[in-house]
PDB file of N, CA and C in Angstrom:
ATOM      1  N   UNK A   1       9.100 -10.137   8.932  1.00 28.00           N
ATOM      2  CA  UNK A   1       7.883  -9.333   8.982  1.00 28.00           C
ATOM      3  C   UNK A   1       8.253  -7.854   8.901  1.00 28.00           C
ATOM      4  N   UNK A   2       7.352  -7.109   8.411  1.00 31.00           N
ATOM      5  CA  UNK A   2       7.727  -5.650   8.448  1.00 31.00           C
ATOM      6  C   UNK A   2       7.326  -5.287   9.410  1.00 31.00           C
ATOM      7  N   UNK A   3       7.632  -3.967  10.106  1.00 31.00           N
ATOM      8  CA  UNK A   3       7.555  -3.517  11.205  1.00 31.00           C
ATOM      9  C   UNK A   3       6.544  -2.077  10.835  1.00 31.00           C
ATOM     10  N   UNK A   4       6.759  -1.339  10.242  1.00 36.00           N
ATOM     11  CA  UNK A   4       6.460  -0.290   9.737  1.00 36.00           C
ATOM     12  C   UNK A   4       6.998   0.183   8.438  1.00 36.00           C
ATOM     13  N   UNK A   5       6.264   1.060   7.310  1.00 45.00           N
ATOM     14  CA  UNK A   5       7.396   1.491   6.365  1.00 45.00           C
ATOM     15  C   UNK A   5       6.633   2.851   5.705  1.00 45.00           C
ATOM     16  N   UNK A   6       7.657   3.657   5.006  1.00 54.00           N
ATOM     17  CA  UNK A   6       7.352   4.164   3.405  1.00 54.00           C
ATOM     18  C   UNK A   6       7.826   3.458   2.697  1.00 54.00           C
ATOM     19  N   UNK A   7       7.327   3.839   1.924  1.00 58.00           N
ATOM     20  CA  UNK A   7       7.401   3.032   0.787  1.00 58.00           C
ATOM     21  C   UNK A   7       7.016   3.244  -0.382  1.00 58.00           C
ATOM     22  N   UNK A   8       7.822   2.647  -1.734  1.00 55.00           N
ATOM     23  CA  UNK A   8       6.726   3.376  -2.978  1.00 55.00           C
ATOM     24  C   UNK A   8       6.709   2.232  -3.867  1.00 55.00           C
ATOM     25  N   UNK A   9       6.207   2.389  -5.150  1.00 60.00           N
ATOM     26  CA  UNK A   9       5.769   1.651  -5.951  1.00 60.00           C
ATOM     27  C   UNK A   9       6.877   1.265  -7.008  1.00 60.00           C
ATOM     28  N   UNK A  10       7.669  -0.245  -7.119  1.00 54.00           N
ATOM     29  CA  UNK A  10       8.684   0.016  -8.208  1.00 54.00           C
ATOM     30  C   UNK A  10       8.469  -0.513  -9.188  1.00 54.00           C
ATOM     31  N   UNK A  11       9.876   0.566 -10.083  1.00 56.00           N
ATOM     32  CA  UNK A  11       9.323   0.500 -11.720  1.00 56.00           C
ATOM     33  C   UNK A  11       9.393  -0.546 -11.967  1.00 56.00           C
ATOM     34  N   UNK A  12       8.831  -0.961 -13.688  1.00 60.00           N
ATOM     35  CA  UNK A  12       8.808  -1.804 -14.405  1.00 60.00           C
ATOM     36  C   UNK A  12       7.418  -2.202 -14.565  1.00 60.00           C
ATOM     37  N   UNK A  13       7.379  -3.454 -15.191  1.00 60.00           N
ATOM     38  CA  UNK A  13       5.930  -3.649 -15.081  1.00 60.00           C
ATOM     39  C   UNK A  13       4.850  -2.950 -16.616  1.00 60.00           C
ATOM     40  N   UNK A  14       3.620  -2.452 -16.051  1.00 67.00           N
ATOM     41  CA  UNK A  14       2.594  -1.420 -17.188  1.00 67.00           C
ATOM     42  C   UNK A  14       2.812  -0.236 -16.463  1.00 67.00           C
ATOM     43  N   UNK A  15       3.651   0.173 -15.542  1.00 69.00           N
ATOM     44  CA  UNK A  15       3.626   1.773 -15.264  1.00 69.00           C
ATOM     45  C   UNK A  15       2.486   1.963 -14.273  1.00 69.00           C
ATOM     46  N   UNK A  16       2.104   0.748 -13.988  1.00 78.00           N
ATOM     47  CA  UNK A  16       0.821   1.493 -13.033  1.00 78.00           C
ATOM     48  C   UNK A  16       0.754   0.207 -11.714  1.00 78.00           C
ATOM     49  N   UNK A  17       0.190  -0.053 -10.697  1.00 84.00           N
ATOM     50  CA  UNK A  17      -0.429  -0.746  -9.985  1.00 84.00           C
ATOM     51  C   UNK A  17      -1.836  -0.566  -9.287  1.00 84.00           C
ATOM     52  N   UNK A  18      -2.667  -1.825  -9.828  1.00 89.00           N
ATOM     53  CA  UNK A  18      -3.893  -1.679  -9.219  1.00 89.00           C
ATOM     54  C   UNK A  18      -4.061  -1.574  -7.916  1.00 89.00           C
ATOM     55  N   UNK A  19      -4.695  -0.923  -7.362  1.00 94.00           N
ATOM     56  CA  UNK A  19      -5.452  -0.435  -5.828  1.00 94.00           C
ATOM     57  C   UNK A  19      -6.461  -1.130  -6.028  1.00 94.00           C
ATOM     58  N   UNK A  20      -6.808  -2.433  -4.902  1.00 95.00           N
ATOM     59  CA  UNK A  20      -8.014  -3.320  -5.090  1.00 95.00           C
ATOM     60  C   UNK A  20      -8.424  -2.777  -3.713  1.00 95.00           C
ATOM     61  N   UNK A  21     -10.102  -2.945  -3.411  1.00 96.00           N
ATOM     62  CA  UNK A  21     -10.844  -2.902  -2.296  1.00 96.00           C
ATOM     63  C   UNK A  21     -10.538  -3.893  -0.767  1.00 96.00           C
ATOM     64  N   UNK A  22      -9.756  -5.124  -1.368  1.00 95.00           N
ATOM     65  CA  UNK A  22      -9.238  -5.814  -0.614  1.00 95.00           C
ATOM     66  C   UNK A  22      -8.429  -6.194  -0.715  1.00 95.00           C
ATOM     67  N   UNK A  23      -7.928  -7.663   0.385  1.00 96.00           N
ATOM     68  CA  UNK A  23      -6.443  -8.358   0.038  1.00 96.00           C
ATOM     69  C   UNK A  23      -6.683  -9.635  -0.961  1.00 96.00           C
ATOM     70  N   UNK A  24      -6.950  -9.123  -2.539  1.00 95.00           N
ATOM     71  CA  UNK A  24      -6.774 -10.505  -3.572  1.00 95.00           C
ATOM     72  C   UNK A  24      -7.045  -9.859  -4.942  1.00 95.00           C
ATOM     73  N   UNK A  25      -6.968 -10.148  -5.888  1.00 94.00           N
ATOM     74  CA  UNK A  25      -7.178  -9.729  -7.167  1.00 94.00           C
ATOM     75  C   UNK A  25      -8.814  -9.853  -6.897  1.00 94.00           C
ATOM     76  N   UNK A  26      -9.382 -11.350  -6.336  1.00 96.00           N
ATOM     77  CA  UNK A  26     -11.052 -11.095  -6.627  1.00 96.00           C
ATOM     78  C   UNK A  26     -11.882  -9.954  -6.044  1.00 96.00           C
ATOM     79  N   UNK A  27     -11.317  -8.851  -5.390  1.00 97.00           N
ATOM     80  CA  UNK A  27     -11.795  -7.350  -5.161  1.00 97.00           C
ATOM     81  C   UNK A  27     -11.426  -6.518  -6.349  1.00 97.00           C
ATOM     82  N   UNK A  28     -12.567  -6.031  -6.014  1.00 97.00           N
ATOM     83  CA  UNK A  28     -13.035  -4.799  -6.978  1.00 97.00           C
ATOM     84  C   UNK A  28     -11.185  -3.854  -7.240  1.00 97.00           C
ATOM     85  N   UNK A  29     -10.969  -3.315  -8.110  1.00 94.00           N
ATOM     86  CA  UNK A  29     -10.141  -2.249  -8.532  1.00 94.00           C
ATOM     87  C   UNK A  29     -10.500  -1.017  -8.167  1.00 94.00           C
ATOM     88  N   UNK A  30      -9.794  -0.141  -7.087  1.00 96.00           N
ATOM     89  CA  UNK A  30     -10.609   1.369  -6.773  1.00 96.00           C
ATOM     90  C   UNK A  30      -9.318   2.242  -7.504  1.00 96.00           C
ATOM     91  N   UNK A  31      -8.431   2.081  -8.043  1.00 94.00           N
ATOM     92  CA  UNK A  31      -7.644   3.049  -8.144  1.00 94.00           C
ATOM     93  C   UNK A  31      -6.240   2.465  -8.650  1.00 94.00           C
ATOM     94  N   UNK A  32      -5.517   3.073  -8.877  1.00 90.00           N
ATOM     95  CA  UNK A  32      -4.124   2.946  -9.438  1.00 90.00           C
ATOM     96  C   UNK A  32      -2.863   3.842  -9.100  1.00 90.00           C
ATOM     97  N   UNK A  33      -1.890   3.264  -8.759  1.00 87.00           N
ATOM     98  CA  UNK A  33      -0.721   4.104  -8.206  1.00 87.00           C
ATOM     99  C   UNK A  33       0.441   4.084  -9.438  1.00 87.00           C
ATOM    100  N   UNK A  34       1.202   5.373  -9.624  1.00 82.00           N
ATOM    101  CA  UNK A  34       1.933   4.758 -10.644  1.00 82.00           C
ATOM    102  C   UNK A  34       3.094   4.671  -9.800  1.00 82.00           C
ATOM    103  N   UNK A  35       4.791   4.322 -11.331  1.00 75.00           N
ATOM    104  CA  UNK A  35       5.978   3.974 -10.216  1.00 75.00           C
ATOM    105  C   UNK A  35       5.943   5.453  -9.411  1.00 75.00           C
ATOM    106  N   UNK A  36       6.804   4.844  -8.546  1.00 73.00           N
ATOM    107  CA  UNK A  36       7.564   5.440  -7.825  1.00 73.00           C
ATOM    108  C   UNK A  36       6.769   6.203  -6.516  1.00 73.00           C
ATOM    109  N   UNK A  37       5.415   6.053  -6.473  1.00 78.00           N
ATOM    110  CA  UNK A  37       4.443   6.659  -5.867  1.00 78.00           C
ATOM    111  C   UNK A  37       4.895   6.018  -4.271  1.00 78.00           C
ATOM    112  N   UNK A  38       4.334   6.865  -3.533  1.00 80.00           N
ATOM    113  CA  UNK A  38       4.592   6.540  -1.827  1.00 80.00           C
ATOM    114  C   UNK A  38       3.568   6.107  -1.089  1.00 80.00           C
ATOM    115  N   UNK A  39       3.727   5.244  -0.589  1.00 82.00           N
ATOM    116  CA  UNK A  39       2.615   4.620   0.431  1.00 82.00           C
ATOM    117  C   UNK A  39       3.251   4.084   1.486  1.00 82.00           C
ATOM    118  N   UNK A  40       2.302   3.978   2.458  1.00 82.00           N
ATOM    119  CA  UNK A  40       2.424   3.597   3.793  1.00 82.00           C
ATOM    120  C   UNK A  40       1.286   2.185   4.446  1.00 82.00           C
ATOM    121  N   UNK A  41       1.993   1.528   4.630  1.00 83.00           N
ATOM    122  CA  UNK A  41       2.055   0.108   5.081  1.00 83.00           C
ATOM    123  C   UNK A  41       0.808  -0.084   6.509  1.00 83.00           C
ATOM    124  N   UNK A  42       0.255  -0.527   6.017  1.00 81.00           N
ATOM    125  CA  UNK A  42      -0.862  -0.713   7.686  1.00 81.00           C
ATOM    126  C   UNK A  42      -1.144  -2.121   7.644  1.00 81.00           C
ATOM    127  N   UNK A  43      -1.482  -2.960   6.893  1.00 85.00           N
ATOM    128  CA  UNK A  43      -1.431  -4.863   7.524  1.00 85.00           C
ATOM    129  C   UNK A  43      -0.698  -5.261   6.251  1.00 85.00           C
ATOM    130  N   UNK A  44      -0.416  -6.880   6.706  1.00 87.00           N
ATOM    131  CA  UNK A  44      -0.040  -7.726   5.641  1.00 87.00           C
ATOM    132  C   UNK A  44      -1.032  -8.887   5.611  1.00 87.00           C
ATOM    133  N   UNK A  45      -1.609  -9.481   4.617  1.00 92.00           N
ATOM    134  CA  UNK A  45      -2.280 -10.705   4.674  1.00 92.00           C
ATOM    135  C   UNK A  45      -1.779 -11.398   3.185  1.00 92.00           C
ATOM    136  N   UNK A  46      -1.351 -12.526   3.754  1.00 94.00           N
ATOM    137  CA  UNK A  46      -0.252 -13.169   2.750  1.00 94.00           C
ATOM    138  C   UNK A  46       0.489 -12.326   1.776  1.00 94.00           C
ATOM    139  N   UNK A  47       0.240 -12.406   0.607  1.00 93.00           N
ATOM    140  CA  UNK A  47       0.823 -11.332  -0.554  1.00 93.00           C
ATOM    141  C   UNK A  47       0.460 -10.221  -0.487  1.00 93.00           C
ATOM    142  N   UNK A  48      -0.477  -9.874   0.382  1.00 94.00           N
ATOM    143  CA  UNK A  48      -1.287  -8.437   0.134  1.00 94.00           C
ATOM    144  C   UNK A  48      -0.627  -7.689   1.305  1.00 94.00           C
ATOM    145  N   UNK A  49      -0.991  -6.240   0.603  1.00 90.00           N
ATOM    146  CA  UNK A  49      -0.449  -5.228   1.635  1.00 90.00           C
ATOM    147  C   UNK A  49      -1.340  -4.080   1.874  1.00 90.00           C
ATOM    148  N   UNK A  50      -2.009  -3.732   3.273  1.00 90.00           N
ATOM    149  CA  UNK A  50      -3.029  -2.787   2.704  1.00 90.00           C
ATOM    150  C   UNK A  50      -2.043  -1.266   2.964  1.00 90.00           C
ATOM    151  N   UNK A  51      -2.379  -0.734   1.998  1.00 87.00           N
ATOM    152  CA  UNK A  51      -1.402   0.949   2.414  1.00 87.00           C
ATOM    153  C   UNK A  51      -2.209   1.935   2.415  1.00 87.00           C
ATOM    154  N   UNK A  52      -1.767   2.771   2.602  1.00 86.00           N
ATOM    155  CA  UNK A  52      -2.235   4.210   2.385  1.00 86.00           C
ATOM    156  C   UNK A  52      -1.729   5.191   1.833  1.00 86.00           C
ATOM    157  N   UNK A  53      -2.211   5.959   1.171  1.00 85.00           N
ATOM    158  CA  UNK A  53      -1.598   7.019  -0.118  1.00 85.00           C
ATOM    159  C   UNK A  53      -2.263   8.109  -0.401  1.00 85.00           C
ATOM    160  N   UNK A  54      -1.344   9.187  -0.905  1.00 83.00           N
ATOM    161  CA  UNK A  54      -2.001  10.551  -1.518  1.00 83.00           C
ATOM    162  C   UNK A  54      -1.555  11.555   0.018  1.00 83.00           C
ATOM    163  N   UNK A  55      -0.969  10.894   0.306  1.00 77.00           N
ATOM    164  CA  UNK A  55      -0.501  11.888   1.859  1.00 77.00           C
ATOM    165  C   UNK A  55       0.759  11.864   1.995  1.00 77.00           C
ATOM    166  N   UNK A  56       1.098  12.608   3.049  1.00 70.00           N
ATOM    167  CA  UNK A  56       2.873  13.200   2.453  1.00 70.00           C
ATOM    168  C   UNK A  56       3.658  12.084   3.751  1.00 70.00           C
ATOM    169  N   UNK A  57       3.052  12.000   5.048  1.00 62.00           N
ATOM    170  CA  UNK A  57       3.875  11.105   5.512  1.00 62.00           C
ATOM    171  C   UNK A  57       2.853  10.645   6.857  1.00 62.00           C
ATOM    172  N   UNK A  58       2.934   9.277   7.660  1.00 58.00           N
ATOM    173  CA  UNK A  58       2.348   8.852   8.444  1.00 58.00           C
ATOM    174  C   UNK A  58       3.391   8.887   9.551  1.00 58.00           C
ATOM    175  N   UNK A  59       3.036   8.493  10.851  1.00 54.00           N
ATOM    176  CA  UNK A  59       3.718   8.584  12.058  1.00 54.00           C
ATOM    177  C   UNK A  59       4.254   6.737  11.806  1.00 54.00           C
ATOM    178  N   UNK A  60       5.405   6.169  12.393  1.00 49.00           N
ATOM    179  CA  UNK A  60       5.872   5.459  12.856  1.00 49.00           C
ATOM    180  C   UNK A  60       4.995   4.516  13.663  1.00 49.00           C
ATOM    181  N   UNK A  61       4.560   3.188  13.290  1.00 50.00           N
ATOM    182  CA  UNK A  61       3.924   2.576  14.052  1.00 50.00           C
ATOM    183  C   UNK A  61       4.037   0.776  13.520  1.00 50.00           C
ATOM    184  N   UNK A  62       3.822  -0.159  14.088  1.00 48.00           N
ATOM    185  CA  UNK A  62       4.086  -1.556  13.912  1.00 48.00           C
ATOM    186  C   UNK A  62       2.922  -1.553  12.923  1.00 48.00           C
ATOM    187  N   UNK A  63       2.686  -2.760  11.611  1.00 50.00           N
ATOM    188  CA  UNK A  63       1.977  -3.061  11.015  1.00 50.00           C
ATOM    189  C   UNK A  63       0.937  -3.773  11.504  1.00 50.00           C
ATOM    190  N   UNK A  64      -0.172  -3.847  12.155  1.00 52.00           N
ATOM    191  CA  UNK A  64      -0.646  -4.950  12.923  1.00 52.00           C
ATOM    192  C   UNK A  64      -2.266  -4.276  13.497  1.00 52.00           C
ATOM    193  N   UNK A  65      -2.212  -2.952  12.862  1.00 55.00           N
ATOM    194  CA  UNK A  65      -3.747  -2.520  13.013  1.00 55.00           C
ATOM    195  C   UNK A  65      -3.739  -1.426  12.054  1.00 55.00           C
ATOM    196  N   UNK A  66      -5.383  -1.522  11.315  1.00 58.00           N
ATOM    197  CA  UNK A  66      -5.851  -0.291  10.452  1.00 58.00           C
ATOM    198  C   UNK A  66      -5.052   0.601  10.786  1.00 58.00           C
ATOM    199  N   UNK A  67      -4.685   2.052   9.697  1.00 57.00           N
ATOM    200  CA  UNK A  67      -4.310   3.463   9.866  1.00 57.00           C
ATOM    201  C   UNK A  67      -5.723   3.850   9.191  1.00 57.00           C
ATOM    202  N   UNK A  68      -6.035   5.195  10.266  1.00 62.00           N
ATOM    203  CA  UNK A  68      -7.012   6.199   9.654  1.00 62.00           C
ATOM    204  C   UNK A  68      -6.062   7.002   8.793  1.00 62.00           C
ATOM    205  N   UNK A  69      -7.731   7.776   7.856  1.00 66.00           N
ATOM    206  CA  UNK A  69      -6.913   8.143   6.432  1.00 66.00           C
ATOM    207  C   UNK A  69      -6.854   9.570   6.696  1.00 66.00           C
ATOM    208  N   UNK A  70      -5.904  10.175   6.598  1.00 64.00           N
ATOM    209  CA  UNK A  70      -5.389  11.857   6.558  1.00 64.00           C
ATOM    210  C   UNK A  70      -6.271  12.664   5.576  1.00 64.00           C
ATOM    211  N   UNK A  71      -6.203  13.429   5.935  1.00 68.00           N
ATOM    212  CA  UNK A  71      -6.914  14.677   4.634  1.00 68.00           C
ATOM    213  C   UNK A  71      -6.293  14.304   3.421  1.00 68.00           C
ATOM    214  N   UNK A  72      -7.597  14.499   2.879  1.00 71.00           N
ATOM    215  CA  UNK A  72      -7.166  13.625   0.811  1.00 71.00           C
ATOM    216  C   UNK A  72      -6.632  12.072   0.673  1.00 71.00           C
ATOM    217  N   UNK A  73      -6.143  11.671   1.959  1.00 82.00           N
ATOM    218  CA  UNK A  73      -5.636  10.283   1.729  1.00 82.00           C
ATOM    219  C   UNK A  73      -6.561   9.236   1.344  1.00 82.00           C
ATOM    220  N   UNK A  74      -6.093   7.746   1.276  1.00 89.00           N
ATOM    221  CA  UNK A  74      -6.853   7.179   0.448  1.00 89.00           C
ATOM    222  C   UNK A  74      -6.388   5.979   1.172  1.00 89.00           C
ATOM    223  N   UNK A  75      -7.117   4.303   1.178  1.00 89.00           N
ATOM    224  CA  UNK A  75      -6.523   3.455   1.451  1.00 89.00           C
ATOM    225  C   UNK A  75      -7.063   2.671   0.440  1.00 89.00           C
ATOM    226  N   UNK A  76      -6.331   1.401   0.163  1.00 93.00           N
ATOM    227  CA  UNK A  76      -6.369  -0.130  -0.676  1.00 93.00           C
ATOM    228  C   UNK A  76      -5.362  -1.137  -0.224  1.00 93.00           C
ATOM    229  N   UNK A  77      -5.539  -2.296  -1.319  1.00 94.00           N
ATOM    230  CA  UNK A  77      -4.778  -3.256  -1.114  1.00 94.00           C
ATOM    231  C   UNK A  77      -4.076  -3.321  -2.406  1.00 94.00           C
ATOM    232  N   UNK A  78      -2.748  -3.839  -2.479  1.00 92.00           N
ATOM    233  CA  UNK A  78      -1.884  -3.858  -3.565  1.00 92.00           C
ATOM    234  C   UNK A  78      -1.099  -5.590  -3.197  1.00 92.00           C
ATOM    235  N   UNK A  79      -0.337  -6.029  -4.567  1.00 89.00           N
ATOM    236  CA  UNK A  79       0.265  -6.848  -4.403  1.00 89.00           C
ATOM    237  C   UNK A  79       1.595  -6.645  -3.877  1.00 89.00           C
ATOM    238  N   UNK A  80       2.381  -7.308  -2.343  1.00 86.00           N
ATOM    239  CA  UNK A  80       3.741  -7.163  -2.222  1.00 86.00           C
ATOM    240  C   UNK A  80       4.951  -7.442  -3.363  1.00 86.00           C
ATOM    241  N   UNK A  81       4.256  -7.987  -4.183  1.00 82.00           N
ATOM    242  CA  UNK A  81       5.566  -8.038  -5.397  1.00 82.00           C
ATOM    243  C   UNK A  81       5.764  -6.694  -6.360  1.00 82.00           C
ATOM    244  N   UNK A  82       5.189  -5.809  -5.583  1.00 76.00           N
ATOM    245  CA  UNK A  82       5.235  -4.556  -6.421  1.00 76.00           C
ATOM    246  C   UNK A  82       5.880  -3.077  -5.340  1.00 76.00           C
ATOM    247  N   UNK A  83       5.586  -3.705  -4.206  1.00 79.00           N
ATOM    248  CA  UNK A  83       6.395  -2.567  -3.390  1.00 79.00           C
ATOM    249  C   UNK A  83       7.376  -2.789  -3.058  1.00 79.00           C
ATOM    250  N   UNK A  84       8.714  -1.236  -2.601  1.00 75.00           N
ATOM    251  CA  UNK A  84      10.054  -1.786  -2.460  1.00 75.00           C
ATOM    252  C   UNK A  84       9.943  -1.018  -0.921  1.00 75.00           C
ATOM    253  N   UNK A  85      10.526  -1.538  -0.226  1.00 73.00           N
ATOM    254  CA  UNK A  85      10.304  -0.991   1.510  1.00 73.00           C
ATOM    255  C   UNK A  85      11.544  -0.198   1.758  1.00 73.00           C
ATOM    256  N   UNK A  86      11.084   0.953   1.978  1.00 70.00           N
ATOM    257  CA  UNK A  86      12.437   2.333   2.186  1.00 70.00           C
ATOM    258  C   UNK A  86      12.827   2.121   3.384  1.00 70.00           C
ATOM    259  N   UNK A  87      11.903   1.844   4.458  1.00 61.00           N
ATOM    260  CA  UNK A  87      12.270   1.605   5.864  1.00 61.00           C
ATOM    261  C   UNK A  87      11.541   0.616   6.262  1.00 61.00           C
ATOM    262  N   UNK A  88      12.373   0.239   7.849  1.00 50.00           N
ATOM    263  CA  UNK A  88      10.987  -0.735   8.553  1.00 50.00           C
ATOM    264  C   UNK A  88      11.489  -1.448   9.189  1.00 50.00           C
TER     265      UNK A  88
END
């Protein structure tokens, strides 16, 4: 299990990853991260990961409840086969 992380988006792939409204492809698409982009980890539900992004760094905390979103930040759900975990 992860504990906490940064994290970013790795290459390969179309250069981009969808940001869905929830944890599954059958949610809506709100957005797109490209590689290498940084996000931060707040639940896991099976393959899904919900993160948060567009902010420079979050505090240290276990994965296991919502993060509120920072000035300009943003949250979604992405697939775990697309993030690489820097820490955690």
């Amino acid at each position: 299990m992860l504990v906490w992380s940064g994290s970013r988006i790795k290459g390969g792939g179309d250069g981009f990853l969808a940001v869905r409204k929830g944890p599954g492809s059958d949610h809506a698409k709100i957005d797109e991260l490209k590689n290498g982009d940084n996000v931060w980890l707040f639940e896991t539900r099976g393959k899904w990961i919900g993160v948060v992004y567009g902010v420079e760094s979050l505090s240290c905390s276990p994965i296991d409840a919502d993060r509120p979103v920072h000035k300009g930040g943003k949250k979604g759900w992405v697939h775990q086969n697309w993030v690489e975990v820097l820490a955690g």
